[in-house]
Coordinates of C-alpha atoms and ligand atoms in Angstrom, one line a residue:
X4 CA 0.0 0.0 0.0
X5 CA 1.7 3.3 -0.9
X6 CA 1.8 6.2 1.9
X7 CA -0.2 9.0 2.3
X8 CA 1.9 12.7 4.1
X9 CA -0.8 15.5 4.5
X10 CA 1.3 18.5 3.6
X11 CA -0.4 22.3 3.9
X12 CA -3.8 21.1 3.5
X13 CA -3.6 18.0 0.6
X14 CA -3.2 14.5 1.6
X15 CA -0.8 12.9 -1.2
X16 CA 1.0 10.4 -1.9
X17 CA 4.2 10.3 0.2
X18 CA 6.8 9.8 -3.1
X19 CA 5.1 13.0 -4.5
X20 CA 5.3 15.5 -0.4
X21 CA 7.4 17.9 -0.6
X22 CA 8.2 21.2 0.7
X23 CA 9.3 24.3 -0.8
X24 CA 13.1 24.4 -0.6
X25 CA 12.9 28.0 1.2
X26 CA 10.7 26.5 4.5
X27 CA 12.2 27.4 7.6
X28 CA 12.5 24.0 8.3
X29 CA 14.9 23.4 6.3
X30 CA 16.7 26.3 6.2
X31 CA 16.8 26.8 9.9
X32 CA 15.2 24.2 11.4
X33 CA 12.7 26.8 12.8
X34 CA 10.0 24.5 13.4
X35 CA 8.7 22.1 16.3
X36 CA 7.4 18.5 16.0
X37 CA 5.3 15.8 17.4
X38 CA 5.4 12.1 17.8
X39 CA 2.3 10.1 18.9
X40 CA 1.9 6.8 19.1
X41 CA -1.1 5.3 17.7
X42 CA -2.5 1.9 19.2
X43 CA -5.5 0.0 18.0
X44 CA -6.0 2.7 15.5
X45 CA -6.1 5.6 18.4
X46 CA -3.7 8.6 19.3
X47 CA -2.0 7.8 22.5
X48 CA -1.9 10.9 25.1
X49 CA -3.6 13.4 21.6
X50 CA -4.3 16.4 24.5
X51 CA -0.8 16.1 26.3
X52 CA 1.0 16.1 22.9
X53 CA -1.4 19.1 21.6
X54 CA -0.6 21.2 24.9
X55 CA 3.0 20.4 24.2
X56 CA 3.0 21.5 20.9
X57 CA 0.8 24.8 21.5
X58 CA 3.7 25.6 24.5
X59 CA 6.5 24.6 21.9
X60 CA 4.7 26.8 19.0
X61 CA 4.2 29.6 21.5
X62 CA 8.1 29.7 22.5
X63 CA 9.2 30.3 19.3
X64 CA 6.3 32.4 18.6
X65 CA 5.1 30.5 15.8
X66 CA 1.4 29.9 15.1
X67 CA -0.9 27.2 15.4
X68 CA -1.5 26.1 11.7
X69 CA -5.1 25.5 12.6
X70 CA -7.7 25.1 15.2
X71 CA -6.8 21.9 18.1
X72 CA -10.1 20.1 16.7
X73 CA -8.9 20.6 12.7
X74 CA -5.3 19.2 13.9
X75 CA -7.2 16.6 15.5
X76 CA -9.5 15.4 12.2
X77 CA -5.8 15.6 10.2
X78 CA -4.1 13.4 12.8
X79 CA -7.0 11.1 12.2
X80 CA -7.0 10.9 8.5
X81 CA -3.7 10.7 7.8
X82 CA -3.6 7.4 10.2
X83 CA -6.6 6.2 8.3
X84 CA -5.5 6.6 4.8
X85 CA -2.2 4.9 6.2
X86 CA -4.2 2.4 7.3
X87 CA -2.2 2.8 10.4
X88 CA -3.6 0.4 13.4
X89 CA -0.1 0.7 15.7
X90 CA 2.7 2.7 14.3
X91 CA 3.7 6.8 14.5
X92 CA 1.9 9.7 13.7
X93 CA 4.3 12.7 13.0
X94 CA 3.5 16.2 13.1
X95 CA 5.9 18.8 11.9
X96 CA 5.3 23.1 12.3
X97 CA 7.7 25.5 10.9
X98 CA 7.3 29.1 10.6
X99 CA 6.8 28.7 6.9
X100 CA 8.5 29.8 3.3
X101 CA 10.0 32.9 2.9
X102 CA 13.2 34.3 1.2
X103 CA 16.3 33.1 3.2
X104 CA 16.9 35.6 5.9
X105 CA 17.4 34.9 9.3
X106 CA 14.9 37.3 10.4
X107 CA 11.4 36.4 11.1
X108 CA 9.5 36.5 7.7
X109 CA 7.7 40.3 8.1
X110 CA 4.7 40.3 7.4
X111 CA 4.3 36.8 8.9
X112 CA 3.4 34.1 6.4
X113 CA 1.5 31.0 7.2
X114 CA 3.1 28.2 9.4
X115 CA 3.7 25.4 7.2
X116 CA 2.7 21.8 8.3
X117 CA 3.2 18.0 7.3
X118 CA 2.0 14.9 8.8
X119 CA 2.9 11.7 8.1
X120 CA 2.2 8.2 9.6
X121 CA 3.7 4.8 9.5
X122 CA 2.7 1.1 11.0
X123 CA 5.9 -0.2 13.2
X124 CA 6.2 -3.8 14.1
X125 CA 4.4 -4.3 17.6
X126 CA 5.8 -7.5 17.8
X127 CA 9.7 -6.7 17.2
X128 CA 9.0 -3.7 19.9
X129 CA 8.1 -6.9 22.2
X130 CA 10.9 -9.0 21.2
X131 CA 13.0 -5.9 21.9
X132 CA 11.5 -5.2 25.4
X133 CA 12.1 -8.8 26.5
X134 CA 15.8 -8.7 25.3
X135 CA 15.8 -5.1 26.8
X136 CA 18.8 -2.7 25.4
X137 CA 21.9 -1.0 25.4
X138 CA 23.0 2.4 25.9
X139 CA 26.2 4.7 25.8
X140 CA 27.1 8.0 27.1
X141 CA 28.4 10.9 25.3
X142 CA 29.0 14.5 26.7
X143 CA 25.7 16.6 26.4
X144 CA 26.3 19.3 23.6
X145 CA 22.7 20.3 23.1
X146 CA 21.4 24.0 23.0
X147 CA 20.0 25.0 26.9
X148 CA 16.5 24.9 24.7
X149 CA 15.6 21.2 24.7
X150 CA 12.4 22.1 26.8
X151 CA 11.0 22.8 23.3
X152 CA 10.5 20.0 20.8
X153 CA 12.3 21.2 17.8
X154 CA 13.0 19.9 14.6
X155 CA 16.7 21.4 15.1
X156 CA 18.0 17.7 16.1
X157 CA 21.6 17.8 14.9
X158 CA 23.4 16.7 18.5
X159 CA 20.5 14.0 19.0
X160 CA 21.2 12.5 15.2
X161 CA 25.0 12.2 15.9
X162 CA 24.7 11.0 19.1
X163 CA 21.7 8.2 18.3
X164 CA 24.4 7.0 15.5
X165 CA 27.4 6.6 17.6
X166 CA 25.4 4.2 19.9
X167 CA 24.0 2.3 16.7
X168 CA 27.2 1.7 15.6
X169 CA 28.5 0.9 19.2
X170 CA 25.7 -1.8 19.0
X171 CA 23.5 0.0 21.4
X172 CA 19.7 1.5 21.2
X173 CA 20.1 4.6 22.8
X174 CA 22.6 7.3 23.7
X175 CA 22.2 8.8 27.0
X176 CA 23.6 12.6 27.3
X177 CA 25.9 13.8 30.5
X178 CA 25.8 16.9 32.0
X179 CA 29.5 18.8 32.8
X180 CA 28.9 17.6 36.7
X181 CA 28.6 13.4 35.0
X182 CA 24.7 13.7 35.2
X183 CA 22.1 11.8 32.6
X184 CA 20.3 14.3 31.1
X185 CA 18.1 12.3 28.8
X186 CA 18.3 10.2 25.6
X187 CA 19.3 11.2 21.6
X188 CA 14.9 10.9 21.7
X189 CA 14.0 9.5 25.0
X190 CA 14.2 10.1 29.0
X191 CA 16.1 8.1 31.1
X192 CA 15.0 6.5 34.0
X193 CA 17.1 4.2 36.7
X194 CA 15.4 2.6 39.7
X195 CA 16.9 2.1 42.7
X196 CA 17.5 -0.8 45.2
X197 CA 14.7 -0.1 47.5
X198 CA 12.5 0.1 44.0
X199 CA 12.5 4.2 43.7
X200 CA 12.3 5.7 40.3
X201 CA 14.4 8.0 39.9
X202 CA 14.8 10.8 37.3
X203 CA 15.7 14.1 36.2
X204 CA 13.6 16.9 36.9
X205 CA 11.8 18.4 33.9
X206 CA 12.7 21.9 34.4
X207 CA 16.2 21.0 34.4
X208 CA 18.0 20.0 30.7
X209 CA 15.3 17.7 29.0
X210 CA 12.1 17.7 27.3
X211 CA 9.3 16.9 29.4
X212 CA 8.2 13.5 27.7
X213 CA 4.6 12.8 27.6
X214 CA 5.4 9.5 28.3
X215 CA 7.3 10.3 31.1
X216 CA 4.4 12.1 32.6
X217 CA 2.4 9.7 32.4
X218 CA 4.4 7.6 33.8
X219 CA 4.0 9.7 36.9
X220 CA 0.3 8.4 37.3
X221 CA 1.2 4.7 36.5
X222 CA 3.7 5.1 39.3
X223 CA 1.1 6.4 41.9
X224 CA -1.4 3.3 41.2
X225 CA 1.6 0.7 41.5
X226 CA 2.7 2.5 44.8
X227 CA 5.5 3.8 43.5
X228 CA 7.6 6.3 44.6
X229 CA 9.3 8.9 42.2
X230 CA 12.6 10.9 43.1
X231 CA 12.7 13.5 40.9
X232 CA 16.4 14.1 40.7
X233 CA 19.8 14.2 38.3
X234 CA 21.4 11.0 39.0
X235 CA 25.5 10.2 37.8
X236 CA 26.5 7.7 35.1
X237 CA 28.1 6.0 38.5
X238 CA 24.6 5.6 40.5
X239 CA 22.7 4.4 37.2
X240 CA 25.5 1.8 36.3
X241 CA 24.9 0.6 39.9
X242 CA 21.6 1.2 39.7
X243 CA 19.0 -2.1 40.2
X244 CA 17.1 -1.5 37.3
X245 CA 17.3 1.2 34.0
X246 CA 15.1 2.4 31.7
X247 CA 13.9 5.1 29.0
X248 CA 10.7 6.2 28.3
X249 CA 9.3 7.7 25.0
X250 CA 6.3 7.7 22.5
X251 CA 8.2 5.2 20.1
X252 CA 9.6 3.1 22.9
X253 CA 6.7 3.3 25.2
X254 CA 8.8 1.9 28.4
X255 CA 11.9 0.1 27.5
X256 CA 14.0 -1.6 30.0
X257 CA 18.0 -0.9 29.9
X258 CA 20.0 -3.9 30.5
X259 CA 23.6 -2.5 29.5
X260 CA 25.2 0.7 29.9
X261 CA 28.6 1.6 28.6
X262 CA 28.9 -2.1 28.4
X263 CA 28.0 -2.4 31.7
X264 CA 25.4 -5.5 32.6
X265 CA 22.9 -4.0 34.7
X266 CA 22.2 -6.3 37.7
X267 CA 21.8 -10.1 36.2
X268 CA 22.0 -8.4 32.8
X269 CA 18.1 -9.2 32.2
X270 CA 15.5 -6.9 31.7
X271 CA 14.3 -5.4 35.3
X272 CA 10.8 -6.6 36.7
X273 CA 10.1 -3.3 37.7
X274 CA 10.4 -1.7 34.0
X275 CA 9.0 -4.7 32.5
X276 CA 5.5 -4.5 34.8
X277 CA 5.5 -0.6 33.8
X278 CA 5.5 -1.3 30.2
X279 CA 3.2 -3.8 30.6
X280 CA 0.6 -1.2 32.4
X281 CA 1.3 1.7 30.8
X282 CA -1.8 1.2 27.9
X283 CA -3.9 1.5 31.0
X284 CA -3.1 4.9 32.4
X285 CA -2.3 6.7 28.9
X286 CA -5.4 8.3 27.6
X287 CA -6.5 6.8 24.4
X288 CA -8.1 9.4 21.8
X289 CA -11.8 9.0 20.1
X290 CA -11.6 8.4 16.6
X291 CA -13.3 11.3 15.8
X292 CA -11.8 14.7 16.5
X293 CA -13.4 16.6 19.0
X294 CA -12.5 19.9 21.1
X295 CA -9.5 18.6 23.3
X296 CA -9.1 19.9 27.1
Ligands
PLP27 N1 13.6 13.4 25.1 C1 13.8 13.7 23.8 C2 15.1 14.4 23.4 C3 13.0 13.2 22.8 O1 13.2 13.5 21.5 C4 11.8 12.5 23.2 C5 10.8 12.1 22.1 O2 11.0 12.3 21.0 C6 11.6 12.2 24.5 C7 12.5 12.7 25.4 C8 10.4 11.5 24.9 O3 9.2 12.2 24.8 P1 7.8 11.5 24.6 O4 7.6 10.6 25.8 O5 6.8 12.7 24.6 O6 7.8 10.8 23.3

């Protein structure tokens, strides 16, 4: 079946989206994104990734393209004419096309917008989870931005490919004082041995995940405590359990870091029952758009 990108307002076929070369995207990477995951044909978490994309729009004083609830119906179509029943739905913003300057276009022109989605292997993401992975460390080099989801993903790109070709899944940033910041597109997570999750504070050096939030509530119904604190490369290679959390990973246990077993080297119980829960806390979307909270 061929794939179907909604691109400022026409769904077409994917070999034939494109954008116009002078998009701020692409010039600048003056846009924001979203990732949600889509499940049994629903968005995952729709309003938490909508009120994150209105805050990142609203940094960068960029507009919303259109209305939540039109967002919402594109979101929806583009899954359906994708046939997508558990995969990604992406969402990119920029500030639009203008002639290259670095100044904001004046007058303003219209944000542009694509969306795309794609089915992913449900069963591989399982397979994965039960084998649990590997990741490396590399100095944090990011922008002190990374609150806001942009597409400007240079550092996260380089980093993500060092720990591919290191064998690993993930590349966890460090801090200048040896603290995890958070992954190349994930937050990092380590558990502690009296069963504490513990990670970094939102406010300080990540993105605040959507999964990660909800992973808040999850935590209160299993009786879970959270610490919200930086934690060394030293604590989380010692640590009882490790994991990330992220729209495309959902919760996925660490079992090696640095080439460091974790523990027995096996995915921890504690990550494993979280990942197994986490499709009961997360807020599954209608699948008709309607006005979002
Ligand atoms: N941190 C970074 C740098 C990311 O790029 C992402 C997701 O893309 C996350 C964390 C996890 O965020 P979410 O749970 O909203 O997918």
């Amino acid at each position: 079946m061929s794939r179907i990108a909604y691109v400022n307002g026409r769904y077409v076929p994917l070999r034939q989206a494109a954008v116009h070369v002078e998009d701020r995207g692409y010039q600048f990477a003056d846009g924001v994104y979203e990732v949600c995951e889509v499940d049994g044909g629903r968005l995952i978490d729709e309003r938490r990734h909508m009120d994150r994309l209105e805050r990142s729009l609203k940094e960068l004083r960029i507009a919303m393209p259109m209305s939540r609830v039109a967002l919402g119906a594109v979101l929806r179509e583009t899954v359906r004419r994708n046939r997508v029943g558990h995969g990604l739905v992406y969402l990119q913003v920029t500030r639009g096309v203008a002639p290259r300057n670095h100044l904001f276009p004046s007058p303003a022109v219209l944000p542009a917008i694509v969306v795309t989605a794609r089915s992913s292997d449900a069963a591989a993401a399982e397979r994965r989870a039960e084998a649990g992975v590997g990741v490396i460390t590399v100095p944090e080099n990011r922008w002190a931005r990374v609150d806001i989801k942009t597409v400007s993903l240079l550092p996260n790109v380089l980093a993500k490919q060092a720990a591919k070709e290191a064998g690993a899944y993930e590349a966890w940033f460090v801090d200048a004082d040896g603290r995890v910041t958070e992954g190349g597109s994930t937050n990092a997570w380590i558990v502690t041995a009296d069963g504490a999750l513990v990670t970094r504070p939102a406010e300080e050096g990540i993105l605040r995940g959507i999964t990660r939030t909800v992973l808040f509530d999850l935590a209160a119904e299993e009786g879970l405590k959270i610490e919200e604190r930086a934690f060394t490369v030293e604590e989380a290679k010692a640590a009882r359990e490790a994991f990330i959390t992220a729209a495309t990973a959902v919760v996925m246990p660490v079992v090696r870091i640095d080439e460091v077993p974790l523990g027995n080297g096996a995915p921890g119980s504690i990550a494993t029952r979280l990942r197994s829960r986490f499709h009961d806390v997360a807020e599954r979307s209608s699948l008709f758009a309607r006005p979002a909270g």
